[in-house]
Coordinates of C-alpha atoms and ligand atoms in Angstrom, one line a residue:
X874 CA -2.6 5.0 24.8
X875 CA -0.6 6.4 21.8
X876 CA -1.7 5.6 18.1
X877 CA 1.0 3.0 17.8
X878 CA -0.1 1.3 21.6
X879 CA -3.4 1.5 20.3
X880 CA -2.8 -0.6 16.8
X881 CA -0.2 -2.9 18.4
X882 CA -3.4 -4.2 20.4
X883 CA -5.8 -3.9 17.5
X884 CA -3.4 -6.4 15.4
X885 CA -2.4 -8.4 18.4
X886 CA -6.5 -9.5 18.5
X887 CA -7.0 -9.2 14.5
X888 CA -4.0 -11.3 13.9
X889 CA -5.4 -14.3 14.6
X890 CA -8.8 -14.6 12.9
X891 CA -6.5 -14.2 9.3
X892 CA -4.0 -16.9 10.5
X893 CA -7.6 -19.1 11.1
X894 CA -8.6 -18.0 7.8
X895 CA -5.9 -18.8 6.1
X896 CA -4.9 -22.3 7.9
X897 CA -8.0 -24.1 8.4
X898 CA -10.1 -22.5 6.1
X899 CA -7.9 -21.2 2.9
X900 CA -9.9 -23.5 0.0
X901 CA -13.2 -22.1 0.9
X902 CA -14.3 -20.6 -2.3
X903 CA -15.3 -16.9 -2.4
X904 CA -15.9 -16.8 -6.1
X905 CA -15.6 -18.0 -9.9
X906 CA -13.6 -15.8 -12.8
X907 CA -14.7 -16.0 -16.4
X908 CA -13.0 -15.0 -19.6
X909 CA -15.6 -12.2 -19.3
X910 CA -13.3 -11.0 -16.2
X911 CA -10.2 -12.1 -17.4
X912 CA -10.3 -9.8 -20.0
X913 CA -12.6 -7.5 -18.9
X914 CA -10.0 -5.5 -16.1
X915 CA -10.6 -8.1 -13.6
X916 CA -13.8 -6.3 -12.8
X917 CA -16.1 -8.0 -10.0
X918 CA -13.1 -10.5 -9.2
X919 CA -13.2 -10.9 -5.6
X920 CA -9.4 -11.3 -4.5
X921 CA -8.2 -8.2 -2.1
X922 CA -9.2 -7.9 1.8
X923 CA -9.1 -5.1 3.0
X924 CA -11.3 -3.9 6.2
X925 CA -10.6 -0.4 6.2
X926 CA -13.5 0.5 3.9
X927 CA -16.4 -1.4 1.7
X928 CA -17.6 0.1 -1.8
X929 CA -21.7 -1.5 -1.6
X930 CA -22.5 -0.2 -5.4
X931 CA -25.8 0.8 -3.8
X932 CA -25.2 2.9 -0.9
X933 CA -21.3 3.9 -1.7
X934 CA -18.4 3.8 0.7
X935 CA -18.4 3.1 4.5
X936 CA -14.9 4.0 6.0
X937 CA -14.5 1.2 9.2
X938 CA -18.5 0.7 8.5
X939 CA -19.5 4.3 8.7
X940 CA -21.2 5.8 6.0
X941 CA -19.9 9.9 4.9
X942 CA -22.3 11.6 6.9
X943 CA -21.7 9.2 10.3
X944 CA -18.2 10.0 9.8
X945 CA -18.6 13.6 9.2
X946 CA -20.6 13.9 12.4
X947 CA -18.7 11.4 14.5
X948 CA -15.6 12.5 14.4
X949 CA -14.4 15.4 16.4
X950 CA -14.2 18.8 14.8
X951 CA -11.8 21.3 14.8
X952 CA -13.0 24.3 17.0
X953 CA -15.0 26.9 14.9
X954 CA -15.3 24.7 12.1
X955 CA -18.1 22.7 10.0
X956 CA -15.4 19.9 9.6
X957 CA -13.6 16.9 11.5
X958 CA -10.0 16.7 11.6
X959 CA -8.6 14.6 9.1
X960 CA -6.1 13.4 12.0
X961 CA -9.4 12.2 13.6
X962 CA -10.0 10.6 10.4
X963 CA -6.9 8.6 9.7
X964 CA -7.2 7.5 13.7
X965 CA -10.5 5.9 12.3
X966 CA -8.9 4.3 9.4
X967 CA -5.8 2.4 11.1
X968 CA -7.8 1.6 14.4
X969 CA -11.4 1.1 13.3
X970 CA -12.5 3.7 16.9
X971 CA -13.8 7.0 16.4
X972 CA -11.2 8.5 18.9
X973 CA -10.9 10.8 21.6
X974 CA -10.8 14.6 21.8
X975 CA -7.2 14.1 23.4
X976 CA -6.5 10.7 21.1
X977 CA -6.9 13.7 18.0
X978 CA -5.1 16.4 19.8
X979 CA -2.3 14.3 20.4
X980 CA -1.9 13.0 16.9
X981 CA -2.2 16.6 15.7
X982 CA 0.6 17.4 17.5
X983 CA 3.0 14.3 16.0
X984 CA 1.8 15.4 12.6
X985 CA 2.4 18.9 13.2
X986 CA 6.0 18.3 14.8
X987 CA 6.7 15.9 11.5
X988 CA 6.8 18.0 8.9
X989 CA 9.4 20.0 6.6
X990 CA 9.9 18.8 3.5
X991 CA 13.6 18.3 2.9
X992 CA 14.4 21.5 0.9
X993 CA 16.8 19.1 -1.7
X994 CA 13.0 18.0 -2.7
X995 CA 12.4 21.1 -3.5
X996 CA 15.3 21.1 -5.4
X997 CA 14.6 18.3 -7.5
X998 CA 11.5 19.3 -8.2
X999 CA 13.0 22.9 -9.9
X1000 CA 15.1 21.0 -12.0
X1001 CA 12.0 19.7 -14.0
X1002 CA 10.9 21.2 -17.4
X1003 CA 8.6 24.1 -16.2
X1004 CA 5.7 22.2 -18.1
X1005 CA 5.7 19.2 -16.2
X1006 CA 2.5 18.0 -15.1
X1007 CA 1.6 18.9 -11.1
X1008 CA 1.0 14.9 -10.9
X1009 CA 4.4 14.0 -11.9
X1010 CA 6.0 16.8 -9.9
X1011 CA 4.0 15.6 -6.8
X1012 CA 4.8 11.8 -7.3
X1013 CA 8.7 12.6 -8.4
X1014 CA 8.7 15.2 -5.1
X1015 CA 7.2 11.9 -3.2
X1016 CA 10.0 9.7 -4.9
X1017 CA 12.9 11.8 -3.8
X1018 CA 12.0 11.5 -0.8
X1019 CA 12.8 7.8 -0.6
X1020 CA 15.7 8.0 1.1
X1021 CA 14.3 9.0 4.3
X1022 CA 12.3 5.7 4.9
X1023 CA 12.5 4.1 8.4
X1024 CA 11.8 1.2 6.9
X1025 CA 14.1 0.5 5.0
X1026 CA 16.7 1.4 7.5
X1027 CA 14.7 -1.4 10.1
X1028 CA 14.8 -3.4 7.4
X1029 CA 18.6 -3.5 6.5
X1030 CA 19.4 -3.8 10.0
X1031 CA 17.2 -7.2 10.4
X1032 CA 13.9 -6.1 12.0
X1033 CA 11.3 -9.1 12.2
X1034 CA 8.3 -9.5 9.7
X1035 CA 5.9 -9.5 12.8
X1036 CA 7.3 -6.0 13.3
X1037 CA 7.7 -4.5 10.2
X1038 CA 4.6 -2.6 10.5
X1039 CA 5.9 -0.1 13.0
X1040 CA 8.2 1.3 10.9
X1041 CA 5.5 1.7 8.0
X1042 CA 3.6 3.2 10.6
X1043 CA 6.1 5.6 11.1
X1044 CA 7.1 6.3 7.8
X1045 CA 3.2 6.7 6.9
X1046 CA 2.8 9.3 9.4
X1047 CA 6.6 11.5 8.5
X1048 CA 5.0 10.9 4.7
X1049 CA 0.8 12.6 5.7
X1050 CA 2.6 15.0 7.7
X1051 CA 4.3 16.4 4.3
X1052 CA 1.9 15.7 1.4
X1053 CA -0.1 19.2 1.9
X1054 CA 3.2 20.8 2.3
X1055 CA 4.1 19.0 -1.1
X1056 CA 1.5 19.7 -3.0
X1057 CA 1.3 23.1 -2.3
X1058 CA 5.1 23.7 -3.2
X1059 CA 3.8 21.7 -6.5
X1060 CA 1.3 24.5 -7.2
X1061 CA 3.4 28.0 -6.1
X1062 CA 6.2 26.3 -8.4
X1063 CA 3.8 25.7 -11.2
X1064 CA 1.5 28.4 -11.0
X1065 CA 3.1 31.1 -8.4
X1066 CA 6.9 32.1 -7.8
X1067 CA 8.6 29.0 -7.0
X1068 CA 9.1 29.9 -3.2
X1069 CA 8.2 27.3 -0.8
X1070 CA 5.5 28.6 2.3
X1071 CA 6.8 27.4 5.7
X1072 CA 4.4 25.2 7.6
X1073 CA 2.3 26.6 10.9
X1074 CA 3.0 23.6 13.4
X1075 CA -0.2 25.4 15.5
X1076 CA -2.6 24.7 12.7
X1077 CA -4.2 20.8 12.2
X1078 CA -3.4 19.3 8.5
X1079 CA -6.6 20.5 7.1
X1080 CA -5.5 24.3 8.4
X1081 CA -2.3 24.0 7.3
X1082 CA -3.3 23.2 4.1
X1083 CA -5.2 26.7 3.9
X1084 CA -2.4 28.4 5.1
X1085 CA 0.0 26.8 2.7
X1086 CA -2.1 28.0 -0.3
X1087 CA -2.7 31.1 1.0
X1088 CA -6.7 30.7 0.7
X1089 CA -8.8 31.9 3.5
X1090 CA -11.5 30.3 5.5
X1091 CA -13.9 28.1 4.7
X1092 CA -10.9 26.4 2.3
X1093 CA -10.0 25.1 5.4
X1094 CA -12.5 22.9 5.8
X1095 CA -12.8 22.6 1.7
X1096 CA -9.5 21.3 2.4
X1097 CA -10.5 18.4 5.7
X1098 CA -14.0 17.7 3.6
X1099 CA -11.9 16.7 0.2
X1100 CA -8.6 14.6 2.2
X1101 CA -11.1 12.9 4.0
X1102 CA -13.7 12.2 0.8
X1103 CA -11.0 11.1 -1.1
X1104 CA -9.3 9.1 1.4
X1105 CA -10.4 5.2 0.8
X1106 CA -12.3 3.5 -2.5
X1107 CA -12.0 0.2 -0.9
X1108 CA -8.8 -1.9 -2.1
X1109 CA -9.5 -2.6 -5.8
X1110 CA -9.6 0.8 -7.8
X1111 CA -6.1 1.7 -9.4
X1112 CA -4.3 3.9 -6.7
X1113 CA -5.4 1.9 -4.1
X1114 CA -4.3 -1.4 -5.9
X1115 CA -1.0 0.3 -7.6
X1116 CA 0.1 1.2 -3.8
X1117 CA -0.5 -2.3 -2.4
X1118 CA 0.8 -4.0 -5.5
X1119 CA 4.1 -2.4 -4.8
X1120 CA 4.1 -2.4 -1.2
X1121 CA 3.4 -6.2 -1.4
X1122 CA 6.9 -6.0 -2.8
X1123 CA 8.1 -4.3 0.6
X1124 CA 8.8 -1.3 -1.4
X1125 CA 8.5 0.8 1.3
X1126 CA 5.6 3.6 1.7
X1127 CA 7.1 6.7 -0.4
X1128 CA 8.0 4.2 -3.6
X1129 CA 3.9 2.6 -2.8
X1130 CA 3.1 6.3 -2.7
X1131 CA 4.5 7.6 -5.5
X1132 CA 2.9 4.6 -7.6
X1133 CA -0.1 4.8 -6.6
X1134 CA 0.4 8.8 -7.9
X1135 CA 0.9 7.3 -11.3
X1136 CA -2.5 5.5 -11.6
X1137 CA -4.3 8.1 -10.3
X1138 CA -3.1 9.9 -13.1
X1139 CA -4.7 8.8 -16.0
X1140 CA -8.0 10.1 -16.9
X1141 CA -9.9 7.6 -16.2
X1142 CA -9.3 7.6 -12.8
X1143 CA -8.5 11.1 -10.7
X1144 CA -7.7 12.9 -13.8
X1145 CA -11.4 12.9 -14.2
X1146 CA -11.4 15.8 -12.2
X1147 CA -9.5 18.3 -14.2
X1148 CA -11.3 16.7 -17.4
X1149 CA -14.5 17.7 -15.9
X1150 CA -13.4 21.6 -15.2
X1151 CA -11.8 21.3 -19.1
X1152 CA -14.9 20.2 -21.1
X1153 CA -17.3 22.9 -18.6
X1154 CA -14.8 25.6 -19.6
X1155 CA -15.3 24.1 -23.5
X1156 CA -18.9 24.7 -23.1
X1157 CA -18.5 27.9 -21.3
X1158 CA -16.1 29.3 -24.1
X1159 CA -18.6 28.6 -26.5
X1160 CA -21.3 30.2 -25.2
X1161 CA -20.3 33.2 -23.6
X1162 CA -21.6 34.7 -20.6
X1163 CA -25.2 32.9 -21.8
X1164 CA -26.3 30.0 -19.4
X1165 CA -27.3 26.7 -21.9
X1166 CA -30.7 25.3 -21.4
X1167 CA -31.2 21.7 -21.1
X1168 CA -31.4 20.9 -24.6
X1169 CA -28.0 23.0 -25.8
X1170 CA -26.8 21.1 -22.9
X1171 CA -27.8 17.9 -24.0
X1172 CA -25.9 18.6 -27.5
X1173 CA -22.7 19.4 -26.4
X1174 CA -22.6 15.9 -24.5
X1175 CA -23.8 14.2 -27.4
X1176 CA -21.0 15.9 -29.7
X1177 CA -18.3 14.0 -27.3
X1178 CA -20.4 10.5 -26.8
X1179 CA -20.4 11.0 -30.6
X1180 CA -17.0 11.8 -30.9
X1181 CA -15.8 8.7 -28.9
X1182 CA -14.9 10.1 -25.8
X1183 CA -16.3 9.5 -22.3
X1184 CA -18.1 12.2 -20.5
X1185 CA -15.9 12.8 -17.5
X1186 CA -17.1 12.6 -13.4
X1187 CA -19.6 10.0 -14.6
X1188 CA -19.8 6.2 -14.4
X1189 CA -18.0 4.1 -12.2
X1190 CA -17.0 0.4 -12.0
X1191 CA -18.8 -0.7 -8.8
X1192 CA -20.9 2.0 -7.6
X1193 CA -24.6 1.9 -9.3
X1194 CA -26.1 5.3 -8.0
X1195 CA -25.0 8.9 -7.6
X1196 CA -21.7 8.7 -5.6
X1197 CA -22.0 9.9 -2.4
X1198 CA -19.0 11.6 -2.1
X1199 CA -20.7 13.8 -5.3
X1200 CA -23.8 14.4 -2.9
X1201 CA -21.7 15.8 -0.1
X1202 CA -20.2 17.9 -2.2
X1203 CA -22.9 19.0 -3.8
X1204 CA -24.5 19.4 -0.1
X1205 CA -21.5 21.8 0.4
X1206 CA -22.1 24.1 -2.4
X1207 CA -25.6 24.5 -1.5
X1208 CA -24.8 26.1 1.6
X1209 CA -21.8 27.7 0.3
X1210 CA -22.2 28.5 -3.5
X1211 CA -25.3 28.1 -4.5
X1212 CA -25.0 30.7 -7.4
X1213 CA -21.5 29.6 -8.1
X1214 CA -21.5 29.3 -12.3
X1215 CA -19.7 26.7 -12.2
X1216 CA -21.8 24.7 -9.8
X1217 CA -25.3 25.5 -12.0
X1218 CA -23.5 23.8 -14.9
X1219 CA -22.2 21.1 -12.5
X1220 CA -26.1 20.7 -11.3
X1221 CA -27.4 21.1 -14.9
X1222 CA -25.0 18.3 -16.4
X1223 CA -26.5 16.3 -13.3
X1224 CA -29.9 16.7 -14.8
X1225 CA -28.8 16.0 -18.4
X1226 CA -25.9 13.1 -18.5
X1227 CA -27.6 10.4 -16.7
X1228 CA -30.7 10.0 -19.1
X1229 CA -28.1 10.2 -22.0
X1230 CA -25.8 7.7 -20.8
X1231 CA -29.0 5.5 -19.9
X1232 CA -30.6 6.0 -23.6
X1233 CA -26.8 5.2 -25.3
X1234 CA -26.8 2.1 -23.1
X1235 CA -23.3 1.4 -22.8
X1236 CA -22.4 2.4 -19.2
X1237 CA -22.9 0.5 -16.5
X1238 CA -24.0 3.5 -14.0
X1239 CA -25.0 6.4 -15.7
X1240 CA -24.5 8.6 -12.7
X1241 CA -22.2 11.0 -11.6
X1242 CA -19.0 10.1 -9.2
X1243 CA -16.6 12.2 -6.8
X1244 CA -15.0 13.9 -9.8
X1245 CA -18.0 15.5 -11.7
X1246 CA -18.1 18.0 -8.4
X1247 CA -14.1 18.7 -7.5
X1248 CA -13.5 21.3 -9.8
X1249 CA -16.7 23.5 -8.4
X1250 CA -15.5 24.3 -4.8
X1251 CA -11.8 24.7 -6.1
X1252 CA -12.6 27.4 -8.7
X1253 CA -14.7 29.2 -6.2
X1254 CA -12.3 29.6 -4.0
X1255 CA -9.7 30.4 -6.4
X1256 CA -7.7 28.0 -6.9
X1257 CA -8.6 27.6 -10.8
X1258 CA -5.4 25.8 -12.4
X1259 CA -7.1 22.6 -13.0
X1260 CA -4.4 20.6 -13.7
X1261 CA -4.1 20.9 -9.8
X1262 CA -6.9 19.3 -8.9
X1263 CA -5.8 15.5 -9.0
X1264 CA -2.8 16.5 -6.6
X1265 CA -5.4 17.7 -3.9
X1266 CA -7.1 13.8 -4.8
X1267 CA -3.7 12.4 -4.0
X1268 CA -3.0 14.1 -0.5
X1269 CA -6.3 11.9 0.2
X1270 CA -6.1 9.3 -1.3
X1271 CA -2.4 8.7 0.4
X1272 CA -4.3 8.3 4.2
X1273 CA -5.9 5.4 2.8
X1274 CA -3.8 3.9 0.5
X1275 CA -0.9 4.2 3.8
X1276 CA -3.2 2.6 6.4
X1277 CA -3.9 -0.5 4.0
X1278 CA 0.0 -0.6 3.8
X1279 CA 0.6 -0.9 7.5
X1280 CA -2.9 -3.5 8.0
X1281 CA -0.8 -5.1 5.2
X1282 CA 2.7 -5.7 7.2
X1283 CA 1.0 -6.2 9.8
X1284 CA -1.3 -9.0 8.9
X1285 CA 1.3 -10.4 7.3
X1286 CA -0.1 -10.5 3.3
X1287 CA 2.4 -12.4 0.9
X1288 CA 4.0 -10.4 -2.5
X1289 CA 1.2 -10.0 -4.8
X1290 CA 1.5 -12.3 -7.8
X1291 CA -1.5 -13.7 -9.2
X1292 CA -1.6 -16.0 -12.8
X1293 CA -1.8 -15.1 -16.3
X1294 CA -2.8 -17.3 -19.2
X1295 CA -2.7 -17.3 -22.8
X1296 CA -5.4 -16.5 -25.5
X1297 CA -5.1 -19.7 -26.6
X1298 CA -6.0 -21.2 -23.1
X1299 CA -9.0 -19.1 -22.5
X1300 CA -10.1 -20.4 -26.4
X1301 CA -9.1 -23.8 -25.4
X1302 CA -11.4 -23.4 -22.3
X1303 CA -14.4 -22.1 -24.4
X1304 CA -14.0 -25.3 -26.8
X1305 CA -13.2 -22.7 -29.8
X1306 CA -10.1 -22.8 -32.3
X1307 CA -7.6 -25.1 -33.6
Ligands
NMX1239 N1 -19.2 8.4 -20.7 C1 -19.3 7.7 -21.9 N2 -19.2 6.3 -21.9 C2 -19.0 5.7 -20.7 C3 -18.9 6.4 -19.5 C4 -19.0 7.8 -19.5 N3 -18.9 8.5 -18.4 N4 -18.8 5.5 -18.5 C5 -18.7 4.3 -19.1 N5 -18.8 4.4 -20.4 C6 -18.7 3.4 -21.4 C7 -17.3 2.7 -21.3 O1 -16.3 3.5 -22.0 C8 -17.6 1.4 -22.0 O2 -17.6 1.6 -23.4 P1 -16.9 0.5 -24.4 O3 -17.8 -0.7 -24.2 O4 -17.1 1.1 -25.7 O5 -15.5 0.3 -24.0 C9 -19.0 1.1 -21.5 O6 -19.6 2.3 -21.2 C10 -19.0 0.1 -20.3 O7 -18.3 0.7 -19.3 P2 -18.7 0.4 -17.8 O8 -18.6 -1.1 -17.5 O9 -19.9 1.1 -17.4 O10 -17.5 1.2 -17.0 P3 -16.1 0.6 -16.6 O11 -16.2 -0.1 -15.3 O12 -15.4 -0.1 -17.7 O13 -15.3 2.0 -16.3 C11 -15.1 4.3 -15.6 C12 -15.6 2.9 -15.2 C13 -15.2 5.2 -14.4 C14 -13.6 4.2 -16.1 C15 -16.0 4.8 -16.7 O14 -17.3 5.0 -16.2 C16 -15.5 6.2 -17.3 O15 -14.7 6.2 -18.2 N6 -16.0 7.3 -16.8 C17 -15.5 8.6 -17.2 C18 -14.2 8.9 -16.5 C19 -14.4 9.2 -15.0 O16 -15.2 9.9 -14.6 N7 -13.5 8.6 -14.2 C20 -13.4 8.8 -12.8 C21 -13.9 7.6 -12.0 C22 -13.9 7.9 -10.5 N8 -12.5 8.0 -10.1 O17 -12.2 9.0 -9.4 O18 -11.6 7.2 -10.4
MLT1240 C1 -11.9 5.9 -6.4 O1 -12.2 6.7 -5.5 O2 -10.8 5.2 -6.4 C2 -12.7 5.9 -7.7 O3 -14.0 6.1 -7.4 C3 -12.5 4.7 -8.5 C4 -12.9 3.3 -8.0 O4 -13.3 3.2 -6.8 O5 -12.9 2.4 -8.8

């Protein structure tokens, strides 16, 4: 059966246990909000379904309720390779199966027979001020693409709601088939000669990635471990809410993908990951080709709690304990690098923030996330403009933000609009004030 044979009977048998939910069973309580919440970025509210991945602060993320390394082992891997195929990966995600060899091979082949990005992308993208950030250009190149949607075209034309998942579906997969291609366009124009790499429609996404950037093997499977790592947070961090927010609209995929771009932007969120290769290369410049110890470690991240700022690639808003997509990374550089610099002042500062953080007692979880170990494997395998790094974020991130999208449409979930309320109400509600 094809991907889309596949899902149509997935939803066909899923469809009716949220119609149940909803009809006979829709004022069941699933939780309280306080003013604490209301004003505290709606953290712990529990008000998004999504069943494509869980965040359990304790043990991290379980894509379809499989942990990293059942993933990483489960799905099929590309011949030669340490690595799965990320097709194999965003088969999980929609369908909730670890699929075939020949269930992968065949979505390979779609993806691979998909892509070209339009060269008046390209264009666009050229016309920008040569300082432009790589986020921007990726989520502008993204944008322009809009006007290639299928579903908007279905849509015009009168397509019904139980349908307008297919296609998203298609759109989604026209839209992964082109975001490596993207984002490596976004770094030769940035940081190269401006000249776009033709795709090689033999080689799976993770491959062609590579290829694209010109960087030779293992970045290959740098490339499948990081898509696939970065893919799905669960539904309520900002990329993954920002896509579905607009999407909810039935913005269709490239205007939910180019959103979501723009939350993962800011620094609290995937820009941590260039903020953590800035402040090592801080420390780095300051101390020469000498190694800091512990304690000289320990004072330059006091200098930046003391100076306000937040120590980037640590904390997080659910998860209480070392991320695990931190520990497979780190698991990757101690086969690959262990005596990469970088990664000794990556493992140092994982030695030296947390009993920091825990002795300033503000943060919640004092331990590192995904983004304290990003910068590590890119700069060993030289790809060392860190302003880059969030793009490679997005190309993930996108597979899971896209599969909600579809699940979305085809579930049926209303435009997002939930209630605000005044200052004076909450103050009204606490019994203080005029
Ligand atoms: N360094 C210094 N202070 C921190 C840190 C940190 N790494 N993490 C949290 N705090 C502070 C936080 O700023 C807040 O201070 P204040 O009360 O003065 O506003 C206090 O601790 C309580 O924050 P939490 O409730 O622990 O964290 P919250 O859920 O609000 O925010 C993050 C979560 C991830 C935004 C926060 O931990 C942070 O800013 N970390 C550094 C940036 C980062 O690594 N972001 C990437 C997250 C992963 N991702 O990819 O998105
Ligand atoms: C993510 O991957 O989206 C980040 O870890 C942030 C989050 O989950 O809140």
């Amino acid at each position: 059966m094809s991907l889309e044979e596949t899902l149509a009977e997935k939803i066909g048998e899923w469809r009716p246990r949220t119609e149940l939910l909803v009809k006979q069973y829709g004022d069941v309580k699933v939780g309280e909000v306080t003013i604490g919440q209301a004003l505290g970025g709606a953290r712990g509210v529990r008000c998004l379904v999504t069943d494509i991945s869980y965040l359990d602060p304790n043990e991290g993320i379980r894509f379809r309720g499989f942990t990293i390394p059942e993933v990483l082992s489960a799905l099929p891997r590309v011949p030669g390779s340490d690595m799965p195929y990320v097709e194999g990966h965003i088969w999980l995600l929609l369908t909730g199966d670890i699929p075939t060899e020949s269930q992968v091979h065949g979505l390979v082949a779609d993806l691979a027979g998909r892509r070209g990005v339009p060269s008046y992308v390209f264009d666009v993208l050229r016309a920008m001020p040569p300082d432009t950030h790589p986020m921007t250009l990726f989520s502008a190149g993204i944008l322009a693409m809009q006007r290639e949607s299928k579903f908007v075209k279905a849509y015009e034309a009168g397509l019904g709601k139980m349908d307008h998942w297919r296609p998203t579906l298609e759109d989604a997969l026209d839209l992964w088939s082109r975001t490596g291609e993207l984002g490596a366009f976004v770094y030769r124009l940035k940081y190269r000669d401006g000249t776009p790499v033709e795709p090689d429609r033999r080689l799976d996404l993770g491959g062609d990635f590579a290829h694209l950037m010109g960087i030779a093997p293992p970045y290959d499977d740098v490339a499948r471990l990081f898509f696939i790592l970065h893919s799905d947070h669960e539904s309520g961090n900002v990329s993954a809410h920002a896509g579905h927010l607009v999407a909810s609209a039935l913005s269709d995929v490239y205007y939910a993908a180019s959103a979501m771009l723009n939350g993962l932007a800011g620094p609290l969120h995937g820009l941590a990951n260039q903020e953590v290769l800035r402040w090592i290369q801080g420390v780095m410049d300051q101390m020469g080709d000498e190694q800091p110890t512990e304690e000289k470690m320990a004072e330059f991240v006091r200098a930046t709690l003391d100076a306000g700022q937040v120590i980037p690639g640590f904390g997080h808003a659910v998860l209480r304990k070392t991320d695990p997509r931190y520990t497979e990374q780190r698991n990757f550089c101690l086969k690959h690098l262990p005596d990469d610099p970088i990664f000794r002042y990556v493992d140092l500062l994982y030695k030296v923030v947390p009993p920091i953080l825990q002795e300033q007692g503000k943060a919640k979880n004092p331990w590192p996330n995904v983004d304290a170990h990003t910068g590590v494997i890119q700069w060993h395998y030289g790809l060392r403009e860190y302003d880059f790094y969030t793009v490679l974020f997005g190309i993930g991130r996108a597979i899971g933000v896209l599969s909600n999208i579809i699940w979305d449409r085809a579930l049926g979930y209303p435009i997002e609009r939930p209630k605000s309320l005044t200052t004076e109400m909450l103050e009204q509600m606490a019994g203080i004030g005029a």
